[in-house]
mmCIF file of C-alpha atoms in Angstrom:
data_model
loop_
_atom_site.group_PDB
_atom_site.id
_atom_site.type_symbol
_atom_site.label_atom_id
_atom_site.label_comp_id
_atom_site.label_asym_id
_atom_site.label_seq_id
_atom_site.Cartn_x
_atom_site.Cartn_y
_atom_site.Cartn_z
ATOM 1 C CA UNK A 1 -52.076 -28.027 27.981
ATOM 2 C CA UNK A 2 -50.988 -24.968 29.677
ATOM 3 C CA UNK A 3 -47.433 -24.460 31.822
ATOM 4 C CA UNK A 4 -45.510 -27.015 32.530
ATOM 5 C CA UNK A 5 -42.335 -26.741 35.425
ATOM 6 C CA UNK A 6 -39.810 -28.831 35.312
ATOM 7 C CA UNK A 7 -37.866 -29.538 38.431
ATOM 8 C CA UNK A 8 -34.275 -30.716 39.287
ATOM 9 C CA UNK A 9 -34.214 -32.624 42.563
ATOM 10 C CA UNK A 10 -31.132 -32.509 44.375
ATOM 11 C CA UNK A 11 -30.181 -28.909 44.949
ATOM 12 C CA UNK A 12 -33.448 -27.692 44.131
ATOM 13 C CA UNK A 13 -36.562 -29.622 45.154
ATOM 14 C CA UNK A 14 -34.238 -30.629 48.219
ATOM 15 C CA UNK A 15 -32.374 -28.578 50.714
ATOM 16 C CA UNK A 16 -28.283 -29.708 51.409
ATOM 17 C CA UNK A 17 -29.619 -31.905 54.154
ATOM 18 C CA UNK A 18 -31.565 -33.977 51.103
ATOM 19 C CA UNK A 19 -34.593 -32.583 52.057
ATOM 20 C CA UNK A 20 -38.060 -31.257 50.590
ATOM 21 C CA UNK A 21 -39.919 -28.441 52.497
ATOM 22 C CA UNK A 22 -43.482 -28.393 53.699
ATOM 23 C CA UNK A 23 -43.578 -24.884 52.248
ATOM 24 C CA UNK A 24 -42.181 -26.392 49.204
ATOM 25 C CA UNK A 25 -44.819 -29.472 48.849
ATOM 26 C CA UNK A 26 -47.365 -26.918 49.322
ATOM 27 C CA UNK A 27 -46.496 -24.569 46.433
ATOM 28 C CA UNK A 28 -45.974 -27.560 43.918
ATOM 29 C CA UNK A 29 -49.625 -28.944 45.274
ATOM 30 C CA UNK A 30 -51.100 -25.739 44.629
ATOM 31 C CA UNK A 31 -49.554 -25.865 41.423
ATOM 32 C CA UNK A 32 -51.390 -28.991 39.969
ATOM 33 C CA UNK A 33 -54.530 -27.564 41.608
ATOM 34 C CA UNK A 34 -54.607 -24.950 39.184
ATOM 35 C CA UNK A 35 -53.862 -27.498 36.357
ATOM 36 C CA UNK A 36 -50.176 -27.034 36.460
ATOM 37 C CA UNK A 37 -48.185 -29.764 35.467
ATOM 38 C CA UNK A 38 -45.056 -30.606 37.271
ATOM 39 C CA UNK A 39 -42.329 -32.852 36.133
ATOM 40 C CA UNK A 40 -39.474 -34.214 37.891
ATOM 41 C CA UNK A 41 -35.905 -34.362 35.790
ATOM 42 C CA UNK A 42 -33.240 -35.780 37.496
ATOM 43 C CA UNK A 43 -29.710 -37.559 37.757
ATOM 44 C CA UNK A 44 -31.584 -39.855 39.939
ATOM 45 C CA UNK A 45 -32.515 -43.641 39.334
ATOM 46 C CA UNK A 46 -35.969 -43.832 39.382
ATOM 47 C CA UNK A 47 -36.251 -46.184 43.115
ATOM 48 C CA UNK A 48 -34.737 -42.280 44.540
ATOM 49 C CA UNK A 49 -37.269 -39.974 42.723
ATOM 50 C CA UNK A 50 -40.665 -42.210 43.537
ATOM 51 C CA UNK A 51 -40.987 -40.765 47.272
ATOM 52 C CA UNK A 52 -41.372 -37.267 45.755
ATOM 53 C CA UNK A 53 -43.174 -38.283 43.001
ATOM 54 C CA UNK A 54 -45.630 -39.718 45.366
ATOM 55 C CA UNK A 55 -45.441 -37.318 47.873
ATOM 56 C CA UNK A 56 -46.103 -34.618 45.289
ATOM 57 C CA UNK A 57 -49.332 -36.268 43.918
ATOM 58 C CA UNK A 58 -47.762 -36.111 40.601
ATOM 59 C CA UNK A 59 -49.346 -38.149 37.340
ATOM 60 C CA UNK A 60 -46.340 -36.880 34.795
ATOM 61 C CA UNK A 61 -43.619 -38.660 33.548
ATOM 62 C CA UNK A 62 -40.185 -39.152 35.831
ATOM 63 C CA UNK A 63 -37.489 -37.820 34.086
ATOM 64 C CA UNK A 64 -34.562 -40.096 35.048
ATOM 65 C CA UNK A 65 -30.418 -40.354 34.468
ATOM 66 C CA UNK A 66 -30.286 -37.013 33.302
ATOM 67 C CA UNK A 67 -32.559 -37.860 30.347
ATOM 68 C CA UNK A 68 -31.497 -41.325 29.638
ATOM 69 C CA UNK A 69 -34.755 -42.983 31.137
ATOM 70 C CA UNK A 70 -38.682 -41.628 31.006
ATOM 71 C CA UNK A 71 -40.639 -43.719 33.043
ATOM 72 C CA UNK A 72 -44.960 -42.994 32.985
ATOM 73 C CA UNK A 73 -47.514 -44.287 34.819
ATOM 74 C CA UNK A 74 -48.337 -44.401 38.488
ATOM 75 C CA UNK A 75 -46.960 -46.910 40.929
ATOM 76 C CA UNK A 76 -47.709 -50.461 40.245
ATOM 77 C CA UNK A 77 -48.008 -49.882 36.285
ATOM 78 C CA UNK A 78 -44.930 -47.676 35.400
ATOM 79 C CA UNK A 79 -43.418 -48.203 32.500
ATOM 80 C CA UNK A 80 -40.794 -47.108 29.946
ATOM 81 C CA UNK A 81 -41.841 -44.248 27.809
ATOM 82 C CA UNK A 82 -38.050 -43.444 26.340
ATOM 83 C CA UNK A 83 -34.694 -44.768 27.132
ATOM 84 C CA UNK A 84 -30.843 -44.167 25.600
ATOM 85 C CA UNK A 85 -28.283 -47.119 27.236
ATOM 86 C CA UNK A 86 -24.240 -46.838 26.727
ATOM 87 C CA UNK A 87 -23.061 -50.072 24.865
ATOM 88 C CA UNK A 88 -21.726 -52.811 26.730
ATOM 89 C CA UNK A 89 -18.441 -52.283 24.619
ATOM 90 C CA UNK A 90 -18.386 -48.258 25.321
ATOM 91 C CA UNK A 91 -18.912 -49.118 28.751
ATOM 92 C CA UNK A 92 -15.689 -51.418 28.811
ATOM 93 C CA UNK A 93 -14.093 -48.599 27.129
ATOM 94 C CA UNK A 94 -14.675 -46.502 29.771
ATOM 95 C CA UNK A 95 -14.190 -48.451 33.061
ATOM 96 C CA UNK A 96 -10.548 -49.262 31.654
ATOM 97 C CA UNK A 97 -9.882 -45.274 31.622
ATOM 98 C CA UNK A 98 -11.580 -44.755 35.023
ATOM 99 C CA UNK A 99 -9.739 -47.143 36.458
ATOM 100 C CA UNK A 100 -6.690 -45.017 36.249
ATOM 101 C CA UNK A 101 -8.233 -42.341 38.900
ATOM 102 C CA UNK A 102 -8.932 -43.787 42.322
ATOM 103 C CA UNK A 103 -12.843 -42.614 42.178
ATOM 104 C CA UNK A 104 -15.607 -44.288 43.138
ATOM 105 C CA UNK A 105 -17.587 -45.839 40.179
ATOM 106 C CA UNK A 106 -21.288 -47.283 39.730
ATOM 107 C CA UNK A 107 -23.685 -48.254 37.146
ATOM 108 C CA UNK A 108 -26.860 -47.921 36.966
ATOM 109 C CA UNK A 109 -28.978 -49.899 34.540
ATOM 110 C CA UNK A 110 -33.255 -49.768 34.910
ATOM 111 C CA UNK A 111 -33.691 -49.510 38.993
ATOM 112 C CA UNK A 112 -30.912 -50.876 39.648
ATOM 113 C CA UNK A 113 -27.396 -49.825 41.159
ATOM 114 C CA UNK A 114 -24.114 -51.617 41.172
ATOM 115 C CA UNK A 115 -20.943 -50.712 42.742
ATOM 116 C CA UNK A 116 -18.336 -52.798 44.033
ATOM 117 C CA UNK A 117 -16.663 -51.659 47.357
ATOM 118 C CA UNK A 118 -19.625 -51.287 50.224
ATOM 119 C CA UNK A 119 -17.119 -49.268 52.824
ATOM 120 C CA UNK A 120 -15.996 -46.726 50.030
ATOM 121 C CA UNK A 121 -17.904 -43.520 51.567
ATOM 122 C CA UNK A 122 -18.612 -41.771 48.996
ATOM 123 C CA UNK A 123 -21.346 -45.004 48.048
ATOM 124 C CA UNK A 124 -22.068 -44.538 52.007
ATOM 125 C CA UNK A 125 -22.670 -41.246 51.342
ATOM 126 C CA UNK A 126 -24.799 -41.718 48.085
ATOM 127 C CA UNK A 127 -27.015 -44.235 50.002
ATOM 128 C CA UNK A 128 -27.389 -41.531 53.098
ATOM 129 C CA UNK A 129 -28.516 -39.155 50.328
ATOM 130 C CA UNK A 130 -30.823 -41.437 47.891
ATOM 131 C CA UNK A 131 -32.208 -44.106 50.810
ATOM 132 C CA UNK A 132 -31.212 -46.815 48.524
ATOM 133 C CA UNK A 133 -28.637 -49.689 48.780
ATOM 134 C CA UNK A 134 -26.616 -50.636 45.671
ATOM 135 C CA UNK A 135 -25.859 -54.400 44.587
ATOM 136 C CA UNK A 136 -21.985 -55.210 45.571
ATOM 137 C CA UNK A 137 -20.975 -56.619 42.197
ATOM 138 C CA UNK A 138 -17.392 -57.147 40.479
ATOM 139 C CA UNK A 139 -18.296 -54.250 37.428
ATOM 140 C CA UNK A 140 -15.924 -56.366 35.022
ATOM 141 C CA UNK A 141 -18.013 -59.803 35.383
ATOM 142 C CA UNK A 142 -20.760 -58.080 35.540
ATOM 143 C CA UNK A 143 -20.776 -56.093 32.312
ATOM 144 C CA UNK A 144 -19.668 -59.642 31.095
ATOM 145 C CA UNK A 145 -23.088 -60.748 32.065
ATOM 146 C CA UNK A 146 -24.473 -58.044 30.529
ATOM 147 C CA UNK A 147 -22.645 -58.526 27.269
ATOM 148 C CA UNK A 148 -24.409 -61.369 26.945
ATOM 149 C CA UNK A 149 -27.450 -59.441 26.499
ATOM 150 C CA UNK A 150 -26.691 -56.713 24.672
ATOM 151 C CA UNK A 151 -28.472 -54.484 27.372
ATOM 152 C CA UNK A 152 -25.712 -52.091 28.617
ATOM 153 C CA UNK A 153 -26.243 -48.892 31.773
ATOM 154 C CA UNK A 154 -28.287 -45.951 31.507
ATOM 155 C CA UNK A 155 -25.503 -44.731 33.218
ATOM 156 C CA UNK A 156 -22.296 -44.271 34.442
ATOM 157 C CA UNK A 157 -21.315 -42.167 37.617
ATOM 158 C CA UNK A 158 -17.562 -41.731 38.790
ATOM 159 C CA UNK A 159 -17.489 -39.740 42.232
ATOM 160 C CA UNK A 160 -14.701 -38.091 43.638
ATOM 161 C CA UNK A 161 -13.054 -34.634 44.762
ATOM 162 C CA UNK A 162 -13.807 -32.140 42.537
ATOM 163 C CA UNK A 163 -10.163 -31.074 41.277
ATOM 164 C CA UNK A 164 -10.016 -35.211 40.580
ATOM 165 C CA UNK A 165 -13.113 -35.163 38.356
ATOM 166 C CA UNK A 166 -12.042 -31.633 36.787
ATOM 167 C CA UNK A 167 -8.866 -33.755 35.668
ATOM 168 C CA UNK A 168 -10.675 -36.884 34.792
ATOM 169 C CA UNK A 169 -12.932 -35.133 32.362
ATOM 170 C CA UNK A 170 -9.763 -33.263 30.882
ATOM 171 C CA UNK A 171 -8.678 -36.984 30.402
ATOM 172 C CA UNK A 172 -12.371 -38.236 28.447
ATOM 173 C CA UNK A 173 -12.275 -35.156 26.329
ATOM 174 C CA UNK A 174 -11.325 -37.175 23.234
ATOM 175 C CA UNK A 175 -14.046 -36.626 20.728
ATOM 176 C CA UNK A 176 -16.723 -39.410 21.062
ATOM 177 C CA UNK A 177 -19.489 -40.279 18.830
ATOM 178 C CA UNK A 178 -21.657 -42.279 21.511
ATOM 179 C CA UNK A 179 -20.880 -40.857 25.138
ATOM 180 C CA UNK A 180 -21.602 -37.510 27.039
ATOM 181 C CA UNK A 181 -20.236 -36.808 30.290
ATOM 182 C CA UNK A 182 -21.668 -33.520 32.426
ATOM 183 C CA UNK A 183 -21.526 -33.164 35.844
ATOM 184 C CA UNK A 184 -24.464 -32.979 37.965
ATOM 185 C CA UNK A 185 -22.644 -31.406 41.069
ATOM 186 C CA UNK A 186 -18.642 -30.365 41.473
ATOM 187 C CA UNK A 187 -17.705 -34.310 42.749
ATOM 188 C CA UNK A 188 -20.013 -36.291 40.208
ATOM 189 C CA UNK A 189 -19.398 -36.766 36.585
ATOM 190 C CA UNK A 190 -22.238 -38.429 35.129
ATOM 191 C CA UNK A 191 -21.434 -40.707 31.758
ATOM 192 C CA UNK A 192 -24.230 -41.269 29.532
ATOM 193 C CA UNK A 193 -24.756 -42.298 26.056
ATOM 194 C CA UNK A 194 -24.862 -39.127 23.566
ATOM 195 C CA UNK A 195 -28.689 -38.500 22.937
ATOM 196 C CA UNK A 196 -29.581 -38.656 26.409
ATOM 197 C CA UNK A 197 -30.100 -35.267 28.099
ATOM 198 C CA UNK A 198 -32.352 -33.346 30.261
ATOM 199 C CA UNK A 199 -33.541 -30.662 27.223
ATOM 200 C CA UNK A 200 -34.311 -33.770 24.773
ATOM 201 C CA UNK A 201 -36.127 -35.499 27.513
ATOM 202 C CA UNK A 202 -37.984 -32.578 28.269
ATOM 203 C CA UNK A 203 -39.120 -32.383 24.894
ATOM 204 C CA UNK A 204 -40.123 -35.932 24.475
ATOM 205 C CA UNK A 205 -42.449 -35.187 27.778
ATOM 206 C CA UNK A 206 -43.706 -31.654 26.317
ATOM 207 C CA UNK A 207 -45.339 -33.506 23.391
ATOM 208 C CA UNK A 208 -46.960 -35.903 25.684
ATOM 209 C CA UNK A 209 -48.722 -33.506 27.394
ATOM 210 C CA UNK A 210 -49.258 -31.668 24.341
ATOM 211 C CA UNK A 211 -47.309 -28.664 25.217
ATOM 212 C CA UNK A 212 -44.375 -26.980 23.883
ATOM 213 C CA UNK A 213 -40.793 -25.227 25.300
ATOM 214 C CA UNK A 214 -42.264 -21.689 24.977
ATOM 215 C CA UNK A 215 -44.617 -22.466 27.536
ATOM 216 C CA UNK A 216 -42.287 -24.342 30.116
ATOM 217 C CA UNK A 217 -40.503 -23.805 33.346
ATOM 218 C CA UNK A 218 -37.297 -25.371 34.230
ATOM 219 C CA UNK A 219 -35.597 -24.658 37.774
ATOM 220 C CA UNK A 220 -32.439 -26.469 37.990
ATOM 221 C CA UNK A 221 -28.420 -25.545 39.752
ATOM 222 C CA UNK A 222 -26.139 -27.479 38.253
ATOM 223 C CA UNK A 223 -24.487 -28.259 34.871
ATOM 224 C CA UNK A 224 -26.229 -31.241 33.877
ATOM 225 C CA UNK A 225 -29.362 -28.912 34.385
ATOM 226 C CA UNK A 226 -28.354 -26.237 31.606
ATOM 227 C CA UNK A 227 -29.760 -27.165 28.256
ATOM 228 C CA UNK A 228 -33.098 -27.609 29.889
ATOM 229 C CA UNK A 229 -33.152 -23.945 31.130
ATOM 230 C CA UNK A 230 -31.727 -22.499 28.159
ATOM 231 C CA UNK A 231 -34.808 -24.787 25.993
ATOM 232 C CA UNK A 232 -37.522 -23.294 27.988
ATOM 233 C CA UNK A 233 -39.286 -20.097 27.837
ATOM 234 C CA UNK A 234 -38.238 -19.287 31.567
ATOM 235 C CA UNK A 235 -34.902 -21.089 32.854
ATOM 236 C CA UNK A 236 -34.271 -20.428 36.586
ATOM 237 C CA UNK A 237 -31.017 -21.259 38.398
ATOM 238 C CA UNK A 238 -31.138 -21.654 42.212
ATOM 239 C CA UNK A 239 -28.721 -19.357 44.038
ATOM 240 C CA UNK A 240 -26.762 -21.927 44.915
ATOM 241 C CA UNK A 241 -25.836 -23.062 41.308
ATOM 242 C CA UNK A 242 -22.332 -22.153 40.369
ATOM 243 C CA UNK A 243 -21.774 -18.126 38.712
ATOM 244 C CA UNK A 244 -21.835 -19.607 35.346
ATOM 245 C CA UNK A 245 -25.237 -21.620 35.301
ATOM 246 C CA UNK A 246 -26.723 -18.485 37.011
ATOM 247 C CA UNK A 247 -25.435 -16.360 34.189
ATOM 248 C CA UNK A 248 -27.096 -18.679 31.481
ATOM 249 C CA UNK A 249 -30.008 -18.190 33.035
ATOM 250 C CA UNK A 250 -32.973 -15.645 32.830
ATOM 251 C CA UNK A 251 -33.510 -15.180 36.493
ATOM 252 C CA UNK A 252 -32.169 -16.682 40.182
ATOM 253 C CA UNK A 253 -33.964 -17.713 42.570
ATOM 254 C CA UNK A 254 -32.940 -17.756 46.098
ATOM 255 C CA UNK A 255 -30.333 -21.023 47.525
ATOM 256 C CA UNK A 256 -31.825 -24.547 48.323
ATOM 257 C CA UNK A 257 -31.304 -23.628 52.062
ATOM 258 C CA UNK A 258 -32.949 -20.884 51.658
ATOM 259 C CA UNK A 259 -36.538 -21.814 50.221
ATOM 260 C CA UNK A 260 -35.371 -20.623 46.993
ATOM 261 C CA UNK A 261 -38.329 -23.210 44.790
ATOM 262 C CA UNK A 262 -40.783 -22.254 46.822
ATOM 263 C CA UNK A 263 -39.817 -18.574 46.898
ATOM 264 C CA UNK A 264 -39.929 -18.211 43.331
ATOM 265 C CA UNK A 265 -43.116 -20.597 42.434
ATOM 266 C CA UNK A 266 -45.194 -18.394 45.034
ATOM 267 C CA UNK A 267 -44.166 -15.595 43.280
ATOM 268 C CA UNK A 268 -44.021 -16.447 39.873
ATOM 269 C CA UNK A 269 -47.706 -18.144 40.519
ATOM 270 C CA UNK A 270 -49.301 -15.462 42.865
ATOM 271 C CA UNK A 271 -49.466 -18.118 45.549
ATOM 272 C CA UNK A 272 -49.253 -17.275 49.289
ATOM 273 C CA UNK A 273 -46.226 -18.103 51.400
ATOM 274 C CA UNK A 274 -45.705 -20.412 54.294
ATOM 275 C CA UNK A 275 -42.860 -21.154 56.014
ATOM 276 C CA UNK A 276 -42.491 -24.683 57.720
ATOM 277 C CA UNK A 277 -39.716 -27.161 59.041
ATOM 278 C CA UNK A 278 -38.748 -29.688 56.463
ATOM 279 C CA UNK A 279 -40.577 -32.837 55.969
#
């Protein structure tokens, strides 16, 4: 197998309007034309990466919760390749701290998303961006449920303004030996459980197509997006990552708004540029 490129989603393979380009499409088509394989890794559930994945033509693996979930296969026979769930109990533990910080808080366990309050906007918001409607669901009865189980969340997200989370994380910072928090943009903290991560995901998927991290691409702006582009052997930030993620990486690429994926693929991969309106 030859390159691979791995690809954030939100603030990379889509604009701030939660958009892909045509002139974006195009370059990640041409890509897998010339034998190119292009994997998505995102913070996403996998219900809000499929329309890309589809769109895209893609055949790799979806790389899903920041690492938590790898779904392969096509549409109709996906299944799970990889997966790394929090505890029911660790999840307890940490809903009882959250609730201390009025922030909006969902779970998300296989392709599915729970929240409880369906006026709070920043869920309204969420939906606007992802297309997808959570279940309304008391999280308390139904981790109870779960419990029952044993199957805890991929994932935990608590969403809020930014100086909020930057105190709520201050608050988790107690050492843990099963969670990981990161945050995927400046008002999202994303909890998962410890051995779940974009880099060890990205390895799973690189043996799987029989490739390695010398060889690999990763294009990514936020935090949750840094081991991946420090694994591979060329780890792009967008221009609209923060100064810090640019710095740990070995180029930048021009802003989401401003074509920056499909700026650098065309010239990283000699292909021709066109400019077009957003799908």
């Amino acid at each position: 197998m030859g390159k691979v490129v791995f690809l954030d989603v939100d603030g990379t393979l889509l604009n701030s309007r939660h958009q892909m380009s045509a002139r974006t499409c195009r370059a990640i088509e041409e890509l897998g034309r010339r034998g190119i394989a292009v994997v998505l890794a995102s913070a996403r559930m996998p219900g809000a990466m499929q329309a890309y994945h589809r769109r895209l033509h893609l055949e790799t693996p979806m790389i899903c919760y920041n690492g938590a979930l790898i779904i392969v296969g096509q549409s109709g026979k996906r299944r799970v390749a990889q997966e790394h769930r929090i505890s029911c109990s660790d999840t307890r533990q940490i809903l009882e701290r959250l609730r201390a910080w009025p922030c909006s808080i969902s779970l998300y366990r296989d392709n599915l998303w729970y929240t409880e309050d369906a006026k709070d906007p920043w869920i309204l918001a969420e939906r606007a961006a992802t297309g997808l409607r959570p279940r309304f669901e008391k999280l308390d009865a139904l981790l109870q449920q779960w419990t029952r189980t044993g199957l805890g969340p991929h994932k935990l997200l608590c969403v809020g303004p930014a100086v909020m989370l930057d105190a709520v994380t201050l608050a988790l910072s107690a050492p843990t030996h099963s969670l990981k928090w990161v945050r995927s943009k400046s008002t999202y903290l994303e909890i998962m459980e410890k051995s779940a991560s974009k880099a060890l995901a990205a390895a799973y998927v690189l043996g799987v197509l029989g490739s390695d991290p010398a060889h690999a691409i990763a294009v990514g702006d936020s935090e949750n997006d840094l081991e991946l582009i420090e694994m591979v052997g060329e780890g792009v930030a967008m221009g609209n990552a923060p100064p810090w993620v640019q710095a740990r990486a070995s180029q930048v690429t021009q802003s989401n708004d401003a074509e920056g994926l499909a700026i650098f693929l065309e010239q990283r991969f000699g292909l021709n540029p066109a400019h077009a309106e957003p799908l």
